[in-house]
CSV table of N, CA and C in Angstrom, one decimal:
chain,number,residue,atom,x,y,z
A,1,UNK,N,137.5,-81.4,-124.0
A,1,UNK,CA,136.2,-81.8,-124.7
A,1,UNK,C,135.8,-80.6,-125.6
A,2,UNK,N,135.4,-81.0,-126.9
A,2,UNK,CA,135.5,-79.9,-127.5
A,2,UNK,C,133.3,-80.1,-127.8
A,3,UNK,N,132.8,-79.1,-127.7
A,3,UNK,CA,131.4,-79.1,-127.6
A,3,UNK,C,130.9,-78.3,-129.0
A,4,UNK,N,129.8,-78.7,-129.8
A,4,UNK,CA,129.4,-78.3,-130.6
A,4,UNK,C,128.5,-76.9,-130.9
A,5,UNK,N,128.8,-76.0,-131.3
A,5,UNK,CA,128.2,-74.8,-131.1
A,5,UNK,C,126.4,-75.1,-132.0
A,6,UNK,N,125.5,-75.2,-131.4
A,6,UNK,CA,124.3,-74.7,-132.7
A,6,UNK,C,123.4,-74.0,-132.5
A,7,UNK,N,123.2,-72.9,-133.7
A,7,UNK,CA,122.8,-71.8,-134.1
A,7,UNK,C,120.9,-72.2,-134.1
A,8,UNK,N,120.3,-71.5,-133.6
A,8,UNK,CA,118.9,-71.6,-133.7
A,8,UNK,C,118.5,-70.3,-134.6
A,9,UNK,N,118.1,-70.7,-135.7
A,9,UNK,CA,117.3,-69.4,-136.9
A,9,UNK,C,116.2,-69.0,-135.8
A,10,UNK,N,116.4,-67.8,-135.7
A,10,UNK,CA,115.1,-67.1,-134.9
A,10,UNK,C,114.1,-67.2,-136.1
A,11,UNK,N,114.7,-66.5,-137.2
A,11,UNK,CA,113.2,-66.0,-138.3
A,11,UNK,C,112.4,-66.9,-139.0
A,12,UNK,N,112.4,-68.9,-138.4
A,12,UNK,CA,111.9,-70.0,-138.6
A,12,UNK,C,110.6,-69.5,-137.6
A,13,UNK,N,109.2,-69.7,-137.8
A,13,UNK,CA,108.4,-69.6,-137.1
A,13,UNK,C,107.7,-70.9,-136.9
A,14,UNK,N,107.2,-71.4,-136.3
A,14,UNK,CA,106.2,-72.8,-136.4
A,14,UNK,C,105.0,-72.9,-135.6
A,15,UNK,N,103.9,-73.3,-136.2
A,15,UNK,CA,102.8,-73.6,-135.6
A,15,UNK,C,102.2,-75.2,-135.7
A,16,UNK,N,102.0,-75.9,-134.7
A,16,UNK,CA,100.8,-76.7,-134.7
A,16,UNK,C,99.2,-76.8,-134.4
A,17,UNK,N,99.0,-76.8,-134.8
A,17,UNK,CA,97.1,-76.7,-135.1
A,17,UNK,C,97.0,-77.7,-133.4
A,18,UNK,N,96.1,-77.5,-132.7
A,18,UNK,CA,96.1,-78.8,-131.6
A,18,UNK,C,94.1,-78.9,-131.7
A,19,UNK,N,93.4,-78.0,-131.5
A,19,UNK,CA,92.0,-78.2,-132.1
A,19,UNK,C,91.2,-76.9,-132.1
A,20,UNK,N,90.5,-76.6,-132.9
A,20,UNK,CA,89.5,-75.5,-133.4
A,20,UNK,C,88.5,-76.1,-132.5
A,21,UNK,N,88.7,-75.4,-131.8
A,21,UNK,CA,87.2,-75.7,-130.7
A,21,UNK,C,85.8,-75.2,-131.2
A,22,UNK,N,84.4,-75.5,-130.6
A,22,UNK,CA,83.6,-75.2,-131.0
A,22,UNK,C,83.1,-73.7,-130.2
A,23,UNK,N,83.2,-73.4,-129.3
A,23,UNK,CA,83.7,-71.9,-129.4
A,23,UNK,C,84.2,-70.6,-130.2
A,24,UNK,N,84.6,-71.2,-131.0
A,24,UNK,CA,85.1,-70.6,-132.0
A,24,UNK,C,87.1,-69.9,-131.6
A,25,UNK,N,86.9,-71.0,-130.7
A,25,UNK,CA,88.6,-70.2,-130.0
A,25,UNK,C,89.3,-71.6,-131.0
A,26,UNK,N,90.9,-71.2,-131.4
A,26,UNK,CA,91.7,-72.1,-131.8
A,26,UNK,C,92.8,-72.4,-130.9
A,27,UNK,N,93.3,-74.0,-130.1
A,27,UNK,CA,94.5,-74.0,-129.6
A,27,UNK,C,95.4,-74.2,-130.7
A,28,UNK,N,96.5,-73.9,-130.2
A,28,UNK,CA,97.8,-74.6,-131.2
A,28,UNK,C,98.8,-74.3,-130.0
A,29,UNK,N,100.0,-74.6,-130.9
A,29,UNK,CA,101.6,-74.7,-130.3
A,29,UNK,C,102.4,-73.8,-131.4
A,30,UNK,N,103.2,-72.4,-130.7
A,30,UNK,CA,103.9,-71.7,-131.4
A,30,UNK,C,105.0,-71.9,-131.3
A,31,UNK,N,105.8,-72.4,-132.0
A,31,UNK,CA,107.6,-71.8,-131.7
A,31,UNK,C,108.3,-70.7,-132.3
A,32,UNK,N,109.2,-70.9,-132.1
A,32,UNK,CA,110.8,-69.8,-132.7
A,32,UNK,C,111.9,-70.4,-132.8
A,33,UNK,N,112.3,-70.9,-133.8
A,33,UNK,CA,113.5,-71.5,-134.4
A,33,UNK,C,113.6,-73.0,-134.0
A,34,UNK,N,112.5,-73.8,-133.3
A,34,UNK,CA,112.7,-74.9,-132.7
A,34,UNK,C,111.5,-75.7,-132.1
A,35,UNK,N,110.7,-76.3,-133.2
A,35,UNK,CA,109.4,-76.6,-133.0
A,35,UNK,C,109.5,-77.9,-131.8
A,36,UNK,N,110.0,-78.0,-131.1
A,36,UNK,CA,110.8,-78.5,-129.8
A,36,UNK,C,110.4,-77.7,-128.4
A,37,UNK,N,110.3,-76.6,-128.9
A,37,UNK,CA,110.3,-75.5,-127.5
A,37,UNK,C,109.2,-74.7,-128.1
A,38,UNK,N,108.0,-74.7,-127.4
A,38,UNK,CA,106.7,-73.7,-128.0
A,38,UNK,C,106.0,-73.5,-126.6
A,39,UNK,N,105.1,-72.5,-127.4
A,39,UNK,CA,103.8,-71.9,-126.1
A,39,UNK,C,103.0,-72.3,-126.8
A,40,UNK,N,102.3,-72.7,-125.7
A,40,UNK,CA,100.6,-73.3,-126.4
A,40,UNK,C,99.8,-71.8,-126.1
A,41,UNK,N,98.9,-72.0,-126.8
A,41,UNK,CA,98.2,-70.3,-127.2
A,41,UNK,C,96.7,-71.0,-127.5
A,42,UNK,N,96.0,-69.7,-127.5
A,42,UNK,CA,94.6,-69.7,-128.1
A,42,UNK,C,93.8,-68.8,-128.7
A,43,UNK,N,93.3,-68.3,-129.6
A,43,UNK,CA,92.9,-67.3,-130.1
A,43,UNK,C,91.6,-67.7,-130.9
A,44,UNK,N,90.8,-66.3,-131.1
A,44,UNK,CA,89.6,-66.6,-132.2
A,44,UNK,C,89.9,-66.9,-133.5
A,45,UNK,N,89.6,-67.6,-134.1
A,45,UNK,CA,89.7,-68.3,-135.4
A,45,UNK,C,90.5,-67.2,-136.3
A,46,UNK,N,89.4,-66.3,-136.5
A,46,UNK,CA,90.4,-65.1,-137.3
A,46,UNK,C,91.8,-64.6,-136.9
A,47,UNK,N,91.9,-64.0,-135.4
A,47,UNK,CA,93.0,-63.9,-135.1
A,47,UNK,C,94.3,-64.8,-135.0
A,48,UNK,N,93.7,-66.3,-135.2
A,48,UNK,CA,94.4,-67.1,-135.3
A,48,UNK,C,95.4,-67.1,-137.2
A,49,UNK,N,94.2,-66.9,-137.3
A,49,UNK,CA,94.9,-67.0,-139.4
A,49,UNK,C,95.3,-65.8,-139.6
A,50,UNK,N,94.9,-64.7,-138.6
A,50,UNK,CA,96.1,-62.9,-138.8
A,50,UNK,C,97.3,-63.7,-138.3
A,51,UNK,N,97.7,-64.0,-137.7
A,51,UNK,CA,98.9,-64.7,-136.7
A,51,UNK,C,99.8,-65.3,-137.5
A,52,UNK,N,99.4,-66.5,-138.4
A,52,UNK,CA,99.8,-66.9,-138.7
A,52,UNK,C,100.3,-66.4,-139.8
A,53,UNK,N,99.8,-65.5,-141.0
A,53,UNK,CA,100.1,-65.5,-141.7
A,53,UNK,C,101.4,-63.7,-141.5
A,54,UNK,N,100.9,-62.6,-140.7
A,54,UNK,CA,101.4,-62.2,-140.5
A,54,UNK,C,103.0,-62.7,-139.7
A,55,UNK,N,103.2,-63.8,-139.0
A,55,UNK,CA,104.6,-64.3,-138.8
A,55,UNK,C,105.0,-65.4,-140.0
A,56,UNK,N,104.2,-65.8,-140.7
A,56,UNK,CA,104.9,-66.3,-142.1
A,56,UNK,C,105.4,-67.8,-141.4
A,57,UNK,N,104.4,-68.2,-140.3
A,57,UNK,CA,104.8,-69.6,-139.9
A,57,UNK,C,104.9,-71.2,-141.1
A,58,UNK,N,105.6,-71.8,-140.2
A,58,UNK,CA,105.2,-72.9,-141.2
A,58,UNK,C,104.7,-73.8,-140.3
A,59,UNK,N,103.2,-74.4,-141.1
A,59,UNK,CA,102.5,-75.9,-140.1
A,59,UNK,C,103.3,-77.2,-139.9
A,60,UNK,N,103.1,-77.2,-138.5
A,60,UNK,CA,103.6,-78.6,-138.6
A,60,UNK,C,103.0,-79.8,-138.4
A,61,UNK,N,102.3,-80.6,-139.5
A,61,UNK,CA,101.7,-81.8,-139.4
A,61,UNK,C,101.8,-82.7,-138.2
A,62,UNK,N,100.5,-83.4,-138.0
A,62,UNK,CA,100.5,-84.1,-136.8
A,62,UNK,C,100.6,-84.1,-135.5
A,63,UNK,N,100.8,-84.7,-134.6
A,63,UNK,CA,101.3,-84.7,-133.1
A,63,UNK,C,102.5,-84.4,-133.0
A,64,UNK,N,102.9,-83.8,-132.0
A,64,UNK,CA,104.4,-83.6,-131.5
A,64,UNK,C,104.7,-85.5,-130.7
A,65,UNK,N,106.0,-85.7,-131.3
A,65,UNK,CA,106.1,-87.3,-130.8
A,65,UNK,C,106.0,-87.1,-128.5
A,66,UNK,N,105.6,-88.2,-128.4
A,66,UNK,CA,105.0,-88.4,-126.9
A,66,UNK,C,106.9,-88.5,-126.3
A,67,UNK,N,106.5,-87.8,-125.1
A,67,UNK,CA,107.2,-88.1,-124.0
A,67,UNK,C,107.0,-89.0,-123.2
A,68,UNK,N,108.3,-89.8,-123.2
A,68,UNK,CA,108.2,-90.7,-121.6
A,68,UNK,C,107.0,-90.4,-120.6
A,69,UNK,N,106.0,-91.5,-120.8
A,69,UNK,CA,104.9,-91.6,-119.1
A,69,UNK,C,105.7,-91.3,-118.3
A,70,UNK,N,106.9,-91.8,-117.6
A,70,UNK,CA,106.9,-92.0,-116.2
A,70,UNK,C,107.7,-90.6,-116.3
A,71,UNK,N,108.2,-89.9,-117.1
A,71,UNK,CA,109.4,-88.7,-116.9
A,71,UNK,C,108.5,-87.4,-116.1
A,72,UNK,N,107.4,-87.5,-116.2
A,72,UNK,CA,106.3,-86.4,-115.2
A,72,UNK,C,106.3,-85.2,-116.3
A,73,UNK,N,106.9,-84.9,-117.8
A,73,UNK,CA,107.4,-84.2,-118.7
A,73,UNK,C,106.0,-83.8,-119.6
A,74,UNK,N,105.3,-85.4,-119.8
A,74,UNK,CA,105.1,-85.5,-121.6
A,74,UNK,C,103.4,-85.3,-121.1
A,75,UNK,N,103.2,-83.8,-120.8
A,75,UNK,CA,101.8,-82.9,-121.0
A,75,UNK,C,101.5,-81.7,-121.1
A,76,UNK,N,100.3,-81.2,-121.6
A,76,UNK,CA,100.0,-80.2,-122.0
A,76,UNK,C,98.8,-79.5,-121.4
A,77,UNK,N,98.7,-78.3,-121.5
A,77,UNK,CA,97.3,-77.9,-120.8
A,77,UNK,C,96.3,-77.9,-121.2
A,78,UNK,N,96.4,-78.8,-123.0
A,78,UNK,CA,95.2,-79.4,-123.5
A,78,UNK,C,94.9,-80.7,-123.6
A,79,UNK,N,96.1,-81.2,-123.0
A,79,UNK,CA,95.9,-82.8,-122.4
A,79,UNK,C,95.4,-82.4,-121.1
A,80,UNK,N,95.6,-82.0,-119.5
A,80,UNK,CA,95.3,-81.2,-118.7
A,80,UNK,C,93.8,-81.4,-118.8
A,81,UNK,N,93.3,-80.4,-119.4
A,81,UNK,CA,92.1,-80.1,-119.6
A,81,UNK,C,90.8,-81.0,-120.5
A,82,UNK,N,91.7,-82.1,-121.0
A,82,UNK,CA,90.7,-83.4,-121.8
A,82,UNK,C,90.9,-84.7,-121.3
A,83,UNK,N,91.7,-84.8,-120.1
A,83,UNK,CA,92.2,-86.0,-119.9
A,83,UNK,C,92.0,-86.2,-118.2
A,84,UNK,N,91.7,-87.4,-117.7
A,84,UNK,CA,91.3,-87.3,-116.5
A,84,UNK,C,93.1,-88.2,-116.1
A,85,UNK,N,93.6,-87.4,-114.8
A,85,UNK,CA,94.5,-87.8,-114.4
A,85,UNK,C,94.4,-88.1,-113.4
């Protein structure tokens, strides 16, 4: 079996916006080479736009597509935290 090697670009950065709270803290979702695999984060508004622009990220529009209900997979700790389970 011959298996396909693939290369993940580290120096691709990505962010998703998830909400500007009224706090003035921002969530989002960071990645590194693979807007697939991120840490959800939070920061003050400004620190949030130093961040970004100091890693030269790119936004990524909209929702991340849903995971399978039943797979126990498809949440977040901003779903977590808004959503009564």
């Amino acid at each position: 079996m011959s298996q396909e090697k693939t290369t993940m670009d580290l120096s691709r950065k990505f962010v998703r916006l998830v909400e500007r709270r009224e706090d003035g803290l921002v969530e989002f979702e960071f990645s590194i080479g693979d807007p697939e695999l991120y840490a959800e984060m939070l920061l003050p508004a400004d620190a949030y736009e130093d961040f970004c622009r100091i890693n030269a990220v790119t936004v990524l529009e909209g929702e991340r597509e849903e995971v399978e209900q039943d797979s126990g997979l498809g949440w977040s700790l901003h779903e977590a935290n808004t959503r009564r389970y």
